[in-house]
Coordinates of C-alpha atoms in Angstrom, one line a residue:
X1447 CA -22.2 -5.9 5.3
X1448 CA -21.7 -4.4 1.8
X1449 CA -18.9 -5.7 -0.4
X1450 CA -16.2 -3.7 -1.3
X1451 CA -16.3 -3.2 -5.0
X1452 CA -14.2 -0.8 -7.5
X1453 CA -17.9 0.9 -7.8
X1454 CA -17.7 1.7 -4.5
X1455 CA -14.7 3.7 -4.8
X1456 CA -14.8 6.8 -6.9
X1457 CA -11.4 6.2 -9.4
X1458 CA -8.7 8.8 -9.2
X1459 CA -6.2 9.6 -12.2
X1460 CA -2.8 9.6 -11.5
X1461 CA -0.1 11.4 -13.5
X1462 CA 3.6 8.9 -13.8
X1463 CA 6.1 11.9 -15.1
X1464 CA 9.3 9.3 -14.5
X1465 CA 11.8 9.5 -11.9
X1466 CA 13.5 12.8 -11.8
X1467 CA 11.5 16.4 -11.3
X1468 CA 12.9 19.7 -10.5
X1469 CA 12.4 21.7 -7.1
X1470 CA 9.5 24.1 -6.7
X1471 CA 11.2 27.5 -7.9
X1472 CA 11.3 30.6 -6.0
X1473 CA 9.8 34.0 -7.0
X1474 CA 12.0 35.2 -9.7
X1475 CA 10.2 38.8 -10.3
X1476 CA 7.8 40.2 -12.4
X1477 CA 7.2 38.1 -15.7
X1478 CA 5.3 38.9 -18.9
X1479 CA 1.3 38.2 -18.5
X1480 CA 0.5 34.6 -19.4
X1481 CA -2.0 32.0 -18.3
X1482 CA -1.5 31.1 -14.7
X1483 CA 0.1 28.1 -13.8
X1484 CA -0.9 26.2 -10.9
X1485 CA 2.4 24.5 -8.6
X1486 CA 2.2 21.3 -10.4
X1487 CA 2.0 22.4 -14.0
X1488 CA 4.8 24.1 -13.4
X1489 CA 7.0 21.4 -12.1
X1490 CA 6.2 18.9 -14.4
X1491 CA 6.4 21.5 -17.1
X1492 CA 10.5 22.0 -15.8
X1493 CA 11.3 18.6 -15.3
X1494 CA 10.1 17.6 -19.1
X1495 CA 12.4 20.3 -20.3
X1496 CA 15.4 19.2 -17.4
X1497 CA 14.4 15.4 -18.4
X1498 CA 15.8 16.7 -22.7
X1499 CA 18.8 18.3 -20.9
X1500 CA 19.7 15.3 -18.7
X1501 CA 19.6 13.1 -22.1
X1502 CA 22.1 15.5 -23.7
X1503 CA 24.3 15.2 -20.6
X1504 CA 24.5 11.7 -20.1
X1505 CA 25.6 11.0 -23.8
X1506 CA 28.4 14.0 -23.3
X1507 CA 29.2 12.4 -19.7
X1508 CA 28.8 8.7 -21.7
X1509 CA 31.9 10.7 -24.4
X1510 CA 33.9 12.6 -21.8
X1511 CA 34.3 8.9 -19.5
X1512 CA 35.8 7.3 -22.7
X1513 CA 38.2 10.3 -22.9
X1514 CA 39.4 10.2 -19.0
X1515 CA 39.5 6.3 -18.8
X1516 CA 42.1 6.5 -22.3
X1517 CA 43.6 9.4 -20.3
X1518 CA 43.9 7.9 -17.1
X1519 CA 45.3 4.8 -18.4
X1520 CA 47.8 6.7 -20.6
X1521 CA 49.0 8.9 -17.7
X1522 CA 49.6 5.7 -15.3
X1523 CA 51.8 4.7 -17.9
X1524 CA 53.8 7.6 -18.0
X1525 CA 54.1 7.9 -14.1
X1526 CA 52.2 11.0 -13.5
X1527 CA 48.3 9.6 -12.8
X1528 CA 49.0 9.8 -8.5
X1529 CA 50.3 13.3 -9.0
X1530 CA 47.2 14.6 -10.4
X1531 CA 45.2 12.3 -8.5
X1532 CA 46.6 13.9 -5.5
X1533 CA 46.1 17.4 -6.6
X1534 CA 42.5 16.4 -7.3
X1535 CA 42.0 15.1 -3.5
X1536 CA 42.8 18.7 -2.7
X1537 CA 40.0 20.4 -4.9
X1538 CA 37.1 18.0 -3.8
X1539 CA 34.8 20.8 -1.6
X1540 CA 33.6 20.4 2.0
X1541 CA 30.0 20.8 3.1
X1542 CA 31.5 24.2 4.4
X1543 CA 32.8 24.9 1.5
X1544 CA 29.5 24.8 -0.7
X1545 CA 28.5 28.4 -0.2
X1546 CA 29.1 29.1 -4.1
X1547 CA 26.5 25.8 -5.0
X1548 CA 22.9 26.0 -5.2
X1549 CA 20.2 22.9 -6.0
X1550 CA 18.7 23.4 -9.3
X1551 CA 17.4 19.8 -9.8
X1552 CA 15.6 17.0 -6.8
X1553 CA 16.1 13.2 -8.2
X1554 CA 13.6 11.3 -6.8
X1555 CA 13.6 7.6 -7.2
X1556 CA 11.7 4.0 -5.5
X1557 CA 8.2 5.9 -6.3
X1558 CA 5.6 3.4 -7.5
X1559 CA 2.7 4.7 -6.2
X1560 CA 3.6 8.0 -4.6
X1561 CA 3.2 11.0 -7.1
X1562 CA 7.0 12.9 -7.6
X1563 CA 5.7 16.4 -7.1
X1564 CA 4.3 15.2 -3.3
X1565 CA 7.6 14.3 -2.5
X1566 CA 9.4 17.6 -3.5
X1567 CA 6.8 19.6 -1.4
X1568 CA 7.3 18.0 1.5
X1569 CA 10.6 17.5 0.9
X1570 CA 10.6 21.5 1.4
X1571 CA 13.7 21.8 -1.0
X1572 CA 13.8 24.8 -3.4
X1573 CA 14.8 25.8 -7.0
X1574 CA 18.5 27.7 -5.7
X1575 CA 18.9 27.1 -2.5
X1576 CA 22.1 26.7 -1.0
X1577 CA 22.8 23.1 -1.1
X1578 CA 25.0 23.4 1.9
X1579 CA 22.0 25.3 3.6
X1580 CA 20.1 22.2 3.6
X1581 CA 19.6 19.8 6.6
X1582 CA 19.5 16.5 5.4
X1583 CA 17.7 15.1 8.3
X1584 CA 15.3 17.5 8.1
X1585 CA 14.7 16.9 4.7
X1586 CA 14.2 13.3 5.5
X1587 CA 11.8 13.5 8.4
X1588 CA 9.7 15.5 6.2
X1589 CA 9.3 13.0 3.5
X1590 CA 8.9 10.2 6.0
X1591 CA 5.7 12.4 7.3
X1592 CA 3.9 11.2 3.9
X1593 CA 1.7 8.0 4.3
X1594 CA 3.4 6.3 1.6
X1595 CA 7.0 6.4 2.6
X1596 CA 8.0 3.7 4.9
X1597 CA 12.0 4.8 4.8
X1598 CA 13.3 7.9 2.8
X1599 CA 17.6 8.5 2.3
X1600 CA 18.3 11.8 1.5
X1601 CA 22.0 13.3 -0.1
X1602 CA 23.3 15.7 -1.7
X1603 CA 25.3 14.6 -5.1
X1604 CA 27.5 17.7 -6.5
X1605 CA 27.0 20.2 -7.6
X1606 CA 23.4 20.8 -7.2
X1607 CA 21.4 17.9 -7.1
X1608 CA 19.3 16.5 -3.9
X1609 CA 18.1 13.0 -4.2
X1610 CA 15.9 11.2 -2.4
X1611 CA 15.4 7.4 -2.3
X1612 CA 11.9 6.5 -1.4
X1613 CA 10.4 3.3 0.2
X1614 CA 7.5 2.8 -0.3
X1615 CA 5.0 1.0 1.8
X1616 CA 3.6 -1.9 0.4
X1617 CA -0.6 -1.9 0.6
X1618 CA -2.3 -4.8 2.1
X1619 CA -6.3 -4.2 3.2
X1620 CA -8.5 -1.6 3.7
X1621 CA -9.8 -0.6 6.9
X1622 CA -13.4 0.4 7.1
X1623 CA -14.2 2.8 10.4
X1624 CA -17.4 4.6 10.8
X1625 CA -18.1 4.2 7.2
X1626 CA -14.9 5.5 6.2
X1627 CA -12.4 3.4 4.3
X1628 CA -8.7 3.8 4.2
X1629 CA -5.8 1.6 2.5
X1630 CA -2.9 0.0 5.1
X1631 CA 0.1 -1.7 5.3
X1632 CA 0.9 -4.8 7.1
X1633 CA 1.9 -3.2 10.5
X1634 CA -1.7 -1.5 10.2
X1635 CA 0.2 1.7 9.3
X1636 CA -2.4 3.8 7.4
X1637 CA -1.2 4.9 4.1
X1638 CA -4.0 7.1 2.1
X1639 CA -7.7 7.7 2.2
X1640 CA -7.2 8.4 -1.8
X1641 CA -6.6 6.2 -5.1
X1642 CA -9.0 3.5 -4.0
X1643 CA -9.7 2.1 -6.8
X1644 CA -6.0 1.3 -8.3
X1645 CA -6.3 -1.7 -4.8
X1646 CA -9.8 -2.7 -5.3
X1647 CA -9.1 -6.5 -5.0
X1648 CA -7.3 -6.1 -1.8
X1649 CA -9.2 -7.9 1.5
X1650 CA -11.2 -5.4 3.6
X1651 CA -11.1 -5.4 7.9
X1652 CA -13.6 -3.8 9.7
X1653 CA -14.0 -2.1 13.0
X1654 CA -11.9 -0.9 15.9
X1655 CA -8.7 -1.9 16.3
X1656 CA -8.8 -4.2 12.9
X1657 CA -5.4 -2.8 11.8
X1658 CA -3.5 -3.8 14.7
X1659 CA -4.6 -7.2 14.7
X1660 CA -4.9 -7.6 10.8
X1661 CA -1.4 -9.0 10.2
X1662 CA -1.9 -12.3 12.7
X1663 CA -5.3 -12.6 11.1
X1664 CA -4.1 -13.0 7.6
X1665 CA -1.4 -15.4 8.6
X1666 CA -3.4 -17.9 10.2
X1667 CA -5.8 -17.2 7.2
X1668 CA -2.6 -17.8 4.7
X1669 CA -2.4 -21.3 5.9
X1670 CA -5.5 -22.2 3.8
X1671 CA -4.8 -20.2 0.8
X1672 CA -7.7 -21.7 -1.1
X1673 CA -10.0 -20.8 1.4
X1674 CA -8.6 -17.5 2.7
X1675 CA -9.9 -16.2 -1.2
X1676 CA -13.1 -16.8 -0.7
X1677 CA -13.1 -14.6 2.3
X1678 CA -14.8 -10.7 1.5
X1679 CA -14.2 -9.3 5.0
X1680 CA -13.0 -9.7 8.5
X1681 CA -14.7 -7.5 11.1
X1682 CA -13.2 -7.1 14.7
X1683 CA -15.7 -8.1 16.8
X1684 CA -15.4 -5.8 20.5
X1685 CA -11.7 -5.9 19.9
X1686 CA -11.2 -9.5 20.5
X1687 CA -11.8 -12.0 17.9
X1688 CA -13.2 -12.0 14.5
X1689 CA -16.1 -12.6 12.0
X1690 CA -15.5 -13.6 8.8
X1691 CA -17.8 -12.8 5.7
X1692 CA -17.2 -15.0 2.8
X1693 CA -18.7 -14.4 -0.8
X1694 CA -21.3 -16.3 -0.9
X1695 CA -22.7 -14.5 2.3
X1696 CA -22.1 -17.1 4.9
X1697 CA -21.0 -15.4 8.3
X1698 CA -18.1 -17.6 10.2
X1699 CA -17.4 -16.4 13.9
X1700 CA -13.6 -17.3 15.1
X1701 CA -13.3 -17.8 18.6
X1702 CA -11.1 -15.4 21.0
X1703 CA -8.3 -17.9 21.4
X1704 CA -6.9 -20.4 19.2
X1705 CA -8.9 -19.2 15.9
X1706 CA -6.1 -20.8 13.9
X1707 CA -7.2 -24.8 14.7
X1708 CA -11.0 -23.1 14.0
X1709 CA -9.7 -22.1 10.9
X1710 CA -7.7 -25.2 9.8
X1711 CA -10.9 -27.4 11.1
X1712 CA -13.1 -25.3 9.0
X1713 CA -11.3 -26.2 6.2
X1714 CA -11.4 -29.5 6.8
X1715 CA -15.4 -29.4 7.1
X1716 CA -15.3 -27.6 4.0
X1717 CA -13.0 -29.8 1.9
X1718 CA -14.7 -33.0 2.9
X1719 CA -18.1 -32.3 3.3
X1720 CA -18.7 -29.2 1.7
X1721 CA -20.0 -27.3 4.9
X1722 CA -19.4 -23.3 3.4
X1723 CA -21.8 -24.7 -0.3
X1724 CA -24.7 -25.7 1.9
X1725 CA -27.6 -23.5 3.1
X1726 CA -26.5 -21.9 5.8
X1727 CA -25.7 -18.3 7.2
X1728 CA -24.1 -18.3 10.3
X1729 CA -21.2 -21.1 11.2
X1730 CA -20.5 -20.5 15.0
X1731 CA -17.1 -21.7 16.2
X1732 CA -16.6 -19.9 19.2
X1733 CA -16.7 -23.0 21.2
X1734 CA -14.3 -25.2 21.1
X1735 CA -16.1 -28.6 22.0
X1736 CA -18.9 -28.0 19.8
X1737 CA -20.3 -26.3 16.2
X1738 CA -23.3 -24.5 16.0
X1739 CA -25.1 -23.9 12.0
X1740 CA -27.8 -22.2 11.7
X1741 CA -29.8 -22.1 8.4
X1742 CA -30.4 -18.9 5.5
X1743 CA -34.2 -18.0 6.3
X1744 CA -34.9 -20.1 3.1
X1745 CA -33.2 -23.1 4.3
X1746 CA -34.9 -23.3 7.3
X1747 CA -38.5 -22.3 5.8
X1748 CA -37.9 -24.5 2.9
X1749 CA -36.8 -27.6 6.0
X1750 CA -39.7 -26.8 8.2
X1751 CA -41.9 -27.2 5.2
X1752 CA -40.7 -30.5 4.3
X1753 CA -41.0 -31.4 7.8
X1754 CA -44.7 -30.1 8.1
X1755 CA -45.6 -31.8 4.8
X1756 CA -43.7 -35.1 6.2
X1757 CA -46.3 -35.1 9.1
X1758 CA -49.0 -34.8 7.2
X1759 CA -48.1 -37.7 5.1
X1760 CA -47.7 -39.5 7.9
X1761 CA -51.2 -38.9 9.8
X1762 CA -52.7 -39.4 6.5
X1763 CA -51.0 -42.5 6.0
X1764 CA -52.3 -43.6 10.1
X1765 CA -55.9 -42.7 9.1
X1766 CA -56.3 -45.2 5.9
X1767 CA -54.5 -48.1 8.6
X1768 CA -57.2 -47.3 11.0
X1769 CA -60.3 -47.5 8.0

């Protein structure tokens, strides 16, 4: 069984742009001839010059808060502040009443690992749409369709913002299936066959049906922290128990049913006599009443050489008694 190693994975750059981008914009007509911009280029390219804009706003927002709080505070005093606050009620629109509003700006934040742009395509949102147009469930269900996102919240923030508050799935192991590796979560829920490389240290299950049964595995396993690090892989074995390869090659086979006292009692061999640092390649504890080791090829050549060499001595040894 080959070890999974960053070498094994090609790399893959990733691009972090921050936490805001701009929509995908619509065709706006015919534009002077310049080099072609692919999707991406183009969003990234708007969001850096939204990003400046956003700066300039919050410090006027920052300014214009100072002046309404002194305002507020000075109207209270003079009696009129539920007057206007009542008037105000009366201006805040309606989702019905957002036919004049369009989205010029997606905010997308809780992205660690997911790319912004792949959330505003499948988001589906465009650059001047009508924001009341939009179905926020939609939206959502959309974003939730990416392998990252484990829960997406999707709202509308006046007067033309949608923003979209990813979680994110957390990795946990790779899967390896017909020679094809992907990257999962603890419920086994596959998250991307890309970016490898970034999760290289992660453990690695093998086989059918490994990602189902992954998460009880690496619980029992968690008990024995020490020992659960030495562990390379875990392959399913005919969907109902596993193998376990550890690093220094030696294969342990966990029994069907109660592989956590195998694996607490395996510890114990190992903490007290060292069982995983000797010679061997295959620990068998399918069994309960009973441990079978065999020996590496080496081991057992290098035993059965002793042991010819001991009989030798010890006919040699006869044969001078008998002269």
């Amino acid at each position: 069984m080959p070890s999974l190693t960053p070498d094994r994975i090609a790399p893959e750059s990733r691009s972090k742009s921050g936490r805001k981008a701009s929509a995908p914009r619509a065709d706006k007509g015919k534009r002077a001839a310049r080099p072609q911009m692919t999707d991406r280029e183009a969003q990234a390219a708007s969001f850096t010059r939204r990003r400046r804009v956003q700066a300039i706003r919050r410090i006027s927002t920052a300014v214009g808060t100072s002046v309404v709080v002194i305002g507020g505070l000075w109207l209270w005093q003079a009696g009129q502040f539920p007057v206007l606050a009542a008037a105000a009620s009366d201006m805040v629109p309606s989702v019905s009443d957002l036919s004049g509003l369009t989205v010029n700006e997606v905010e997308v934040t809780g992205t660690k690992n997911l790319e912004l742009e792949e959330v505003i395509l499948a988001s589906g949102v465009e650059d001047g749409q009508k924001i009341g147009d939009i179905d926020l469930t939609v939206v959502r269900e959309q974003v939730e369709s990416i392998g990252w996102v484990r829960k997406a919240r999707v709202s509308r923030i006046l007067p033309g913002t949608i923003q979209i508050d990813i979680s994110e799935r957390v990795p946990y192991a790779f899967w390896q299936d017909n020679r094809k590796l992907r990257l999962i979560d603890r419920e086994g829920v596959e998250i991307t066959k890309e970016g490898l490389a970034h999760f290289a240290k992660l453990p690695l299950v093998v086989g059918e049906g490994a990602p189902r049964h992954a998460r009880s595995l690496f619980e029992i396993m968690e008990s024995e922290p020490s020992l659960a690090a030495r562990v390379q892989a875990a392959v399913r074995v005919g969907n109902r128990r596993w193998d376990l390869r550890f690093d220094n090659g030696v294969n342990v086979q966990l029994p069907e049913t109660d592989a956590d006292k195998a694996w607490h009692r395996l510890a114990a061999l190992d903490k007290n006599e060292g069982l995983l640092s000797r010679d061997v390649a295959t620990i068998d504890m399918r069994l309960a009443d009973r441990m079978t080791v065999r020996q590496t090829p080496e081991a057992a050549q290098a035993r059965r050489d002793a042991e010819a060499a001991a009989a030798k001595a010890a006919k040699a040894l006869r044969e001078q008694k008998k002269s």
